[in-house]
Amino acid sequence: HMSHNIKNRNEVVVGLLSGKYFDQPLSRALVVGVGTGQSAWAVQAVSQSTDLVEIAPAAFKGLSELKEYNNDLVHKPKVNMFLADGFSFVRKCRPGSYDLILSTATYPANFNASKLYSEEFVALSKRCLTEKGVFETYFDASAVQDKIQLADFLAPLKKHFKYIDIFMKPYPVVVAYDADRSLRLLSGSVFVSAENSKFYFAQIEAGMLDLRQCSPVYRKVQSSIPEGRMSTLDRSFTEAHSFSNIVSNIRWEKNEIEFGDYFKPEGQDLQATCE
């Protein structure tokens, strides 16, 4: 199964988006769903300590084989890897222990992943975050294809967080938080080490990625999205949508503006944040 093209480094961008909400390295972060390790590398690049939780043993075994793309993640200091269920992990975490939780779980229809999009998971994650912490997740055409599906997807986040932003590149990335803040430039000051900063800027020089370009984003959309049905452990509307969307075999072919038209906040334009 290949969910994305690892050569385009989009997953690195997803992990680094969190750095736009902080002006210095994070103290501690959590990544649920490690996959290729690209997003996880990006998070540890801006966090002094990073916990990685992955339920599939094959994913951890594959990290070394993909070290060209995740900058040899397994040998990074201050990275703690846990072969565990993500839901159980956040249920047992110490309250207020993370500045960032990034959930990169696979499609809601895949091997019981829907619980990581549930109201219960969001509530537990919120408890694990600091007062100014950030929760980050994503959706694509396997999970959301219309206004109803979007409202259902965001319902758990709207219940537990005051603000919700949606970045449109490299695909819709959702960031939820309570402490109001402006988006910052991603500069060298947010990286934990010179090595991490050097790797990032080397990727820019190689033309592999560039967060210095403008990132289209809808800010604070929570009041502009209609109320959706709440996905829970007992009943997951997001999972049902995902099954329907995958079976219909509709591929991700629309650009970010076309895809964003159906949830454009009333009276609010698509903004651009530039590094």
mmCIF file of C-alpha atoms in Angstrom:
data_model
loop_
_atom_site.group_PDB
_atom_site.id
_atom_site.type_symbol
_atom_site.label_atom_id
_atom_site.label_comp_id
_atom_site.label_asym_id
_atom_site.label_seq_id
_atom_site.Cartn_x
_atom_site.Cartn_y
_atom_site.Cartn_z
ATOM 1 C CA HIS A 1 0.000 0.000 0.000
ATOM 2 C CA MET A 2 1.381 3.422 -0.931
ATOM 3 C CA SER A 3 -0.547 6.394 0.397
ATOM 4 C CA HIS A 4 1.748 9.038 -1.093
ATOM 5 C CA ASN A 5 4.842 9.673 -3.157
ATOM 6 C CA ILE A 6 7.726 9.827 -0.671
ATOM 7 C CA LYS A 7 10.000 11.494 -3.201
ATOM 8 C CA ASN A 8 8.076 14.769 -3.198
ATOM 9 C CA ARG A 9 8.668 15.303 0.559
ATOM 10 C CA ASN A 10 5.096 16.456 1.182
ATOM 11 C CA GLU A 11 5.023 14.580 4.492
ATOM 12 C CA VAL A 12 7.985 16.644 5.679
ATOM 13 C CA VAL A 13 5.959 19.790 5.001
ATOM 14 C CA VAL A 14 3.031 18.401 7.025
ATOM 15 C CA GLY A 15 5.271 17.823 10.026
ATOM 16 C CA LEU A 16 6.865 21.260 9.800
ATOM 17 C CA LEU A 17 3.577 23.165 9.587
ATOM 18 C CA SER A 18 3.343 22.944 13.365
ATOM 19 C CA GLY A 19 6.472 25.099 13.580
ATOM 20 C CA LYS A 20 4.482 28.034 12.228
ATOM 21 C CA TYR A 21 2.589 28.177 15.554
ATOM 22 C CA PHE A 22 5.671 28.479 17.764
ATOM 23 C CA ASP A 23 8.608 30.892 17.972
ATOM 24 C CA GLN A 24 10.990 28.404 19.568
ATOM 25 C CA PRO A 25 11.462 24.626 19.698
ATOM 26 C CA LEU A 26 8.691 22.630 21.337
ATOM 27 C CA SER A 27 9.468 20.921 24.633
ATOM 28 C CA ARG A 28 7.690 17.663 23.813
ATOM 29 C CA ALA A 29 5.643 16.332 20.900
ATOM 30 C CA LEU A 30 3.735 13.180 19.988
ATOM 31 C CA VAL A 31 3.272 11.634 16.535
ATOM 32 C CA VAL A 32 0.556 8.991 16.193
ATOM 33 C CA GLY A 33 1.124 6.941 13.038
ATOM 34 C CA VAL A 34 4.733 6.973 11.860
ATOM 35 C CA GLY A 35 4.532 5.494 8.344
ATOM 36 C CA THR A 36 7.575 6.492 6.291
ATOM 37 C CA GLY A 37 8.892 8.645 9.131
ATOM 38 C CA GLN A 38 8.997 11.835 7.081
ATOM 39 C CA SER A 39 6.424 13.750 9.141
ATOM 40 C CA ALA A 40 7.923 12.294 12.315
ATOM 41 C CA TRP A 41 11.373 13.556 11.351
ATOM 42 C CA ALA A 42 9.964 17.021 10.754
ATOM 43 C CA VAL A 43 8.298 17.067 14.175
ATOM 44 C CA GLN A 44 11.435 15.938 16.012
ATOM 45 C CA ALA A 45 13.348 18.621 14.105
ATOM 46 C CA VAL A 46 11.390 21.274 16.023
ATOM 47 C CA SER A 47 10.863 19.405 19.314
ATOM 48 C CA GLN A 48 13.333 18.739 22.101
ATOM 49 C CA SER A 49 11.715 15.368 22.819
ATOM 50 C CA THR A 50 9.416 13.399 20.508
ATOM 51 C CA ASP A 51 7.353 10.268 21.136
ATOM 52 C CA LEU A 52 6.476 8.177 18.074
ATOM 53 C CA VAL A 53 3.583 5.729 18.338
ATOM 54 C CA GLU A 54 2.968 3.143 15.633
ATOM 55 C CA ILE A 55 0.696 0.091 15.702
ATOM 56 C CA ALA A 56 2.255 -1.711 12.716
ATOM 57 C CA PRO A 57 5.614 -3.418 13.386
ATOM 58 C CA ALA A 58 6.425 -3.317 9.666
ATOM 59 C CA ALA A 59 6.378 0.485 9.738
ATOM 60 C CA PHE A 60 9.102 0.670 12.380
ATOM 61 C CA LYS A 61 11.140 -1.985 10.582
ATOM 62 C CA GLY A 62 10.912 -0.010 7.351
ATOM 63 C CA LEU A 63 12.231 3.258 8.788
ATOM 64 C CA SER A 64 15.871 2.260 8.314
ATOM 65 C CA GLU A 65 15.235 1.232 4.718
ATOM 66 C CA LEU A 66 13.718 4.662 4.094
ATOM 67 C CA LYS A 67 16.444 6.627 5.894
ATOM 68 C CA GLU A 68 17.224 8.518 2.694
ATOM 69 C CA TYR A 69 13.773 10.088 2.943
ATOM 70 C CA ASN A 70 13.409 10.430 6.735
ATOM 71 C CA ASN A 71 16.994 11.564 7.417
ATOM 72 C CA ASP A 72 17.824 8.415 9.412
ATOM 73 C CA LEU A 73 15.037 9.049 11.927
ATOM 74 C CA VAL A 74 15.697 5.952 14.049
ATOM 75 C CA HIS A 75 19.104 7.250 15.125
ATOM 76 C CA LYS A 76 17.983 10.709 16.158
ATOM 77 C CA PRO A 77 18.474 11.669 19.826
ATOM 78 C CA LYS A 78 15.477 12.439 22.006
ATOM 79 C CA VAL A 79 13.215 10.239 19.842
ATOM 80 C CA ASN A 80 11.237 7.576 21.697
ATOM 81 C CA MET A 81 9.492 4.878 19.653
ATOM 82 C CA PHE A 82 6.506 2.954 21.006
ATOM 83 C CA LEU A 83 4.926 -0.038 19.281
ATOM 84 C CA ALA A 84 1.456 0.577 20.616
ATOM 85 C CA ASP A 85 -2.139 1.465 19.845
ATOM 86 C CA GLY A 86 -2.457 5.223 19.505
ATOM 87 C CA PHE A 87 -5.802 5.428 21.282
ATOM 88 C CA SER A 88 -4.516 3.490 24.293
ATOM 89 C CA PHE A 89 -1.382 5.627 24.359
ATOM 90 C CA VAL A 90 -3.194 8.948 24.715
ATOM 91 C CA ARG A 91 -5.564 7.413 27.259
ATOM 92 C CA LYS A 92 -2.579 6.749 29.543
ATOM 93 C CA CYS A 93 -0.559 9.909 28.935
ATOM 94 C CA ARG A 94 0.237 12.437 31.638
ATOM 95 C CA PRO A 95 -2.145 15.418 31.346
ATOM 96 C CA GLY A 96 -0.571 18.549 29.889
ATOM 97 C CA SER A 97 2.546 16.732 28.702
ATOM 98 C CA TYR A 98 2.690 17.652 24.983
ATOM 99 C CA ASP A 99 2.992 20.918 23.063
ATOM 100 C CA LEU A 100 1.938 19.165 19.854
ATOM 101 C CA ILE A 101 0.066 16.011 18.914
ATOM 102 C CA LEU A 102 0.201 15.126 15.221
ATOM 103 C CA SER A 103 -2.107 12.322 14.139
ATOM 104 C CA THR A 104 -1.181 10.939 10.739
ATOM 105 C CA ALA A 105 -3.384 7.866 11.017
ATOM 106 C CA THR A 106 -4.338 6.150 7.799
ATOM 107 C CA TYR A 107 -7.759 6.420 6.162
ATOM 108 C CA PRO A 108 -10.661 6.045 8.632
ATOM 109 C CA ALA A 109 -11.857 2.912 6.792
ATOM 110 C CA ASN A 110 -8.560 1.050 7.291
ATOM 111 C CA PHE A 111 -7.946 -1.462 10.116
ATOM 112 C CA ASN A 112 -9.941 0.227 12.828
ATOM 113 C CA ALA A 113 -8.313 3.611 12.240
ATOM 114 C CA SER A 114 -11.671 5.347 12.639
ATOM 115 C CA LYS A 115 -11.199 5.464 16.417
ATOM 116 C CA LEU A 116 -8.359 7.950 15.842
ATOM 117 C CA TYR A 117 -10.919 10.322 14.294
ATOM 118 C CA SER A 118 -13.445 9.889 17.101
ATOM 119 C CA GLU A 119 -14.675 12.345 19.700
ATOM 120 C CA GLU A 120 -13.118 10.180 22.414
ATOM 121 C CA PHE A 121 -9.664 10.297 20.815
ATOM 122 C CA VAL A 122 -9.799 14.059 20.366
ATOM 123 C CA ALA A 123 -10.902 14.478 23.992
ATOM 124 C CA LEU A 124 -8.033 12.319 25.266
ATOM 125 C CA SER A 125 -5.548 14.135 23.034
ATOM 126 C CA LYS A 126 -6.795 17.493 24.330
ATOM 127 C CA ARG A 127 -6.151 16.298 27.879
ATOM 128 C CA CYS A 128 -2.581 15.364 26.917
ATOM 129 C CA LEU A 129 -1.841 18.829 25.519
ATOM 130 C CA THR A 130 -0.502 21.833 27.355
ATOM 131 C CA GLU A 131 -2.715 24.902 27.697
ATOM 132 C CA LYS A 132 -1.195 26.359 24.520
ATOM 133 C CA GLY A 133 -0.832 23.003 22.779
ATOM 134 C CA VAL A 134 -1.735 22.237 19.176
ATOM 135 C CA PHE A 135 -3.534 19.229 17.712
ATOM 136 C CA GLU A 136 -2.842 18.496 14.030
ATOM 137 C CA THR A 137 -4.487 16.003 11.686
ATOM 138 C CA TYR A 138 -5.485 15.838 8.016
ATOM 139 C CA PHE A 139 -8.120 14.719 5.550
ATOM 140 C CA ASP A 140 -8.133 13.900 1.865
ATOM 141 C CA ALA A 141 -10.587 12.592 -0.698
ATOM 142 C CA SER A 142 -10.736 9.221 1.026
ATOM 143 C CA ALA A 143 -12.392 10.851 4.034
ATOM 144 C CA VAL A 144 -14.056 14.075 2.857
ATOM 145 C CA GLN A 145 -15.740 14.847 -0.451
ATOM 146 C CA ASP A 146 -18.611 17.196 0.363
ATOM 147 C CA LYS A 147 -19.901 19.668 2.935
ATOM 148 C CA ILE A 148 -21.680 17.048 5.019
ATOM 149 C CA GLN A 149 -18.589 14.873 5.260
ATOM 150 C CA LEU A 150 -16.448 17.871 6.183
ATOM 151 C CA ALA A 151 -18.863 18.923 8.925
ATOM 152 C CA ASP A 152 -18.850 15.388 10.334
ATOM 153 C CA PHE A 153 -15.045 15.222 10.184
ATOM 154 C CA LEU A 154 -14.629 18.499 12.083
ATOM 155 C CA ALA A 155 -17.367 17.888 14.675
ATOM 156 C CA PRO A 156 -15.062 16.330 17.334
ATOM 157 C CA LEU A 157 -12.503 19.112 16.887
ATOM 158 C CA LYS A 158 -15.155 21.834 17.128
ATOM 159 C CA LYS A 159 -16.370 20.339 20.393
ATOM 160 C CA HIS A 160 -12.980 20.380 22.103
ATOM 161 C CA PHE A 161 -11.029 23.282 20.546
ATOM 162 C CA LYS A 162 -11.779 26.980 20.222
ATOM 163 C CA TYR A 163 -9.985 27.551 16.900
ATOM 164 C CA ILE A 164 -9.519 25.467 13.736
ATOM 165 C CA ASP A 165 -7.283 26.306 10.768
ATOM 166 C CA ILE A 166 -7.168 24.377 7.474
ATOM 167 C CA PHE A 167 -4.049 24.511 5.314
ATOM 168 C CA MET A 168 -4.670 23.592 1.692
ATOM 169 C CA LYS A 169 -1.174 22.374 0.743
ATOM 170 C CA PRO A 170 0.168 19.782 0.265
ATOM 171 C CA TYR A 171 -3.331 18.495 1.084
ATOM 172 C CA PRO A 172 -5.898 19.656 3.655
ATOM 173 C CA VAL A 173 -4.131 19.755 7.036
ATOM 174 C CA VAL A 174 -6.271 20.632 10.055
ATOM 175 C CA VAL A 175 -4.785 22.421 13.069
ATOM 176 C CA ALA A 176 -6.847 22.889 16.256
ATOM 177 C CA TYR A 177 -5.916 24.935 19.326
ATOM 178 C CA ASP A 178 -7.319 27.076 22.161
ATOM 179 C CA ALA A 179 -4.762 29.847 22.672
ATOM 180 C CA ASP A 180 -5.231 32.474 19.967
ATOM 181 C CA ARG A 181 -2.071 33.084 17.972
ATOM 182 C CA SER A 182 -0.771 34.410 14.696
ATOM 183 C CA LEU A 183 1.105 32.248 12.232
ATOM 184 C CA ARG A 184 4.839 32.772 12.338
ATOM 185 C CA LEU A 185 7.550 32.453 9.746
ATOM 186 C CA LEU A 186 9.356 29.130 9.790
ATOM 187 C CA SER A 187 12.888 30.220 10.606
ATOM 188 C CA GLY A 188 16.017 28.553 11.895
ATOM 189 C CA SER A 189 15.114 29.531 15.475
ATOM 190 C CA VAL A 190 12.382 26.892 15.685
ATOM 191 C CA PHE A 191 14.733 23.996 14.862
ATOM 192 C CA VAL A 192 16.250 22.083 17.767
ATOM 193 C CA SER A 193 19.679 21.677 16.183
ATOM 194 C CA ALA A 194 21.835 23.071 13.405
ATOM 195 C CA GLU A 195 21.825 19.599 11.844
ATOM 196 C CA ASN A 196 18.036 19.635 11.483
ATOM 197 C CA SER A 197 18.055 23.145 10.076
ATOM 198 C CA LYS A 198 20.816 22.216 7.633
ATOM 199 C CA PHE A 199 18.886 19.179 6.358
ATOM 200 C CA TYR A 200 15.741 21.251 5.852
ATOM 201 C CA PHE A 201 17.471 24.006 3.908
ATOM 202 C CA ALA A 202 19.418 21.410 1.901
ATOM 203 C CA GLN A 203 16.045 20.028 0.783
ATOM 204 C CA ILE A 204 15.122 23.522 -0.369
ATOM 205 C CA GLU A 205 18.347 23.881 -2.341
ATOM 206 C CA ALA A 206 17.691 20.504 -3.970
ATOM 207 C CA GLY A 207 14.207 21.684 -4.986
ATOM 208 C CA MET A 208 12.537 18.927 -2.955
ATOM 209 C CA LEU A 209 10.418 21.170 -0.744
ATOM 210 C CA ASP A 210 10.033 24.779 0.229
ATOM 211 C CA LEU A 211 7.961 26.021 3.133
ATOM 212 C CA ARG A 212 9.159 29.548 2.347
ATOM 213 C CA GLN A 213 6.546 29.694 -0.393
ATOM 214 C CA CYS A 214 3.029 30.847 0.407
ATOM 215 C CA SER A 215 0.786 28.279 2.075
ATOM 216 C CA PRO A 216 -2.942 28.845 1.406
ATOM 217 C CA VAL A 217 -4.872 28.578 4.670
ATOM 218 C CA TYR A 218 -8.382 29.150 5.975
ATOM 219 C CA ARG A 219 -8.079 30.528 9.511
ATOM 220 C CA LYS A 220 -10.519 30.016 12.384
ATOM 221 C CA VAL A 221 -13.165 28.253 10.314
ATOM 222 C CA GLN A 222 -15.055 26.730 13.265
ATOM 223 C CA SER A 223 -17.951 29.224 13.160
ATOM 224 C CA SER A 224 -18.318 28.956 9.375
ATOM 225 C CA ILE A 225 -18.692 25.172 9.236
ATOM 226 C CA PRO A 226 -22.211 23.792 9.900
ATOM 227 C CA GLU A 227 -22.714 21.440 12.829
ATOM 228 C CA GLY A 228 -21.888 17.864 11.885
ATOM 229 C CA ARG A 229 -22.697 14.480 13.336
ATOM 230 C CA MET A 230 -20.296 13.391 16.046
ATOM 231 C CA SER A 231 -18.187 10.336 15.280
ATOM 232 C CA THR A 232 -17.687 8.186 18.387
ATOM 233 C CA LEU A 233 -16.301 4.758 19.179
ATOM 234 C CA ASP A 234 -19.829 3.362 18.937
ATOM 235 C CA ARG A 235 -20.797 5.112 15.727
ATOM 236 C CA SER A 236 -18.324 6.610 13.274
ATOM 237 C CA PHE A 237 -19.753 8.701 10.465
ATOM 238 C CA THR A 238 -16.222 9.442 9.271
ATOM 239 C CA GLU A 239 -15.558 5.724 8.843
ATOM 240 C CA ALA A 240 -18.779 5.307 6.857
ATOM 241 C CA HIS A 241 -17.846 8.203 4.582
ATOM 242 C CA SER A 242 -14.388 6.744 4.072
ATOM 243 C CA PHE A 243 -15.736 3.354 3.043
ATOM 244 C CA SER A 244 -18.141 4.992 0.605
ATOM 245 C CA ASN A 245 -15.473 7.257 -0.882
ATOM 246 C CA ILE A 246 -12.905 4.497 -1.337
ATOM 247 C CA VAL A 247 -15.397 2.123 -2.904
ATOM 248 C CA SER A 248 -16.508 4.814 -5.321
ATOM 249 C CA ASN A 249 -12.860 5.005 -6.419
ATOM 250 C CA ILE A 250 -12.836 8.776 -6.742
ATOM 251 C CA ARG A 251 -9.244 9.909 -6.988
ATOM 252 C CA TRP A 252 -7.699 13.081 -5.611
ATOM 253 C CA GLU A 253 -7.648 15.208 -8.745
ATOM 254 C CA LYS A 254 -9.013 18.604 -7.720
ATOM 255 C CA ASN A 255 -6.729 21.440 -6.841
ATOM 256 C CA GLU A 256 -6.879 23.124 -3.456
ATOM 257 C CA ILE A 257 -9.109 26.021 -4.535
ATOM 258 C CA GLU A 258 -11.703 23.798 -6.190
ATOM 259 C CA PHE A 259 -11.674 21.442 -3.227
ATOM 260 C CA GLY A 260 -11.874 24.351 -0.810
ATOM 261 C CA ASP A 261 -14.831 26.032 -2.456
ATOM 262 C CA TYR A 262 -17.357 23.865 -0.648
ATOM 263 C CA PHE A 263 -16.146 24.839 2.799
ATOM 264 C CA LYS A 264 -15.019 28.393 2.193
ATOM 265 C CA PRO A 265 -15.860 30.328 5.377
ATOM 266 C CA GLU A 266 -18.503 32.962 4.837
ATOM 267 C CA GLY A 267 -16.982 36.408 4.530
ATOM 268 C CA GLN A 268 -13.450 35.027 4.711
ATOM 269 C CA ASP A 269 -11.004 34.609 1.838
ATOM 270 C CA LEU A 270 -8.282 32.060 1.435
ATOM 271 C CA GLN A 271 -5.258 33.618 3.081
ATOM 272 C CA ALA A 272 -1.603 32.995 2.387
ATOM 273 C CA THR A 273 1.168 32.640 4.925
ATOM 274 C CA CYS A 274 4.645 33.100 3.507
ATOM 275 C CA GLU A 275 7.989 32.008 4.964
#
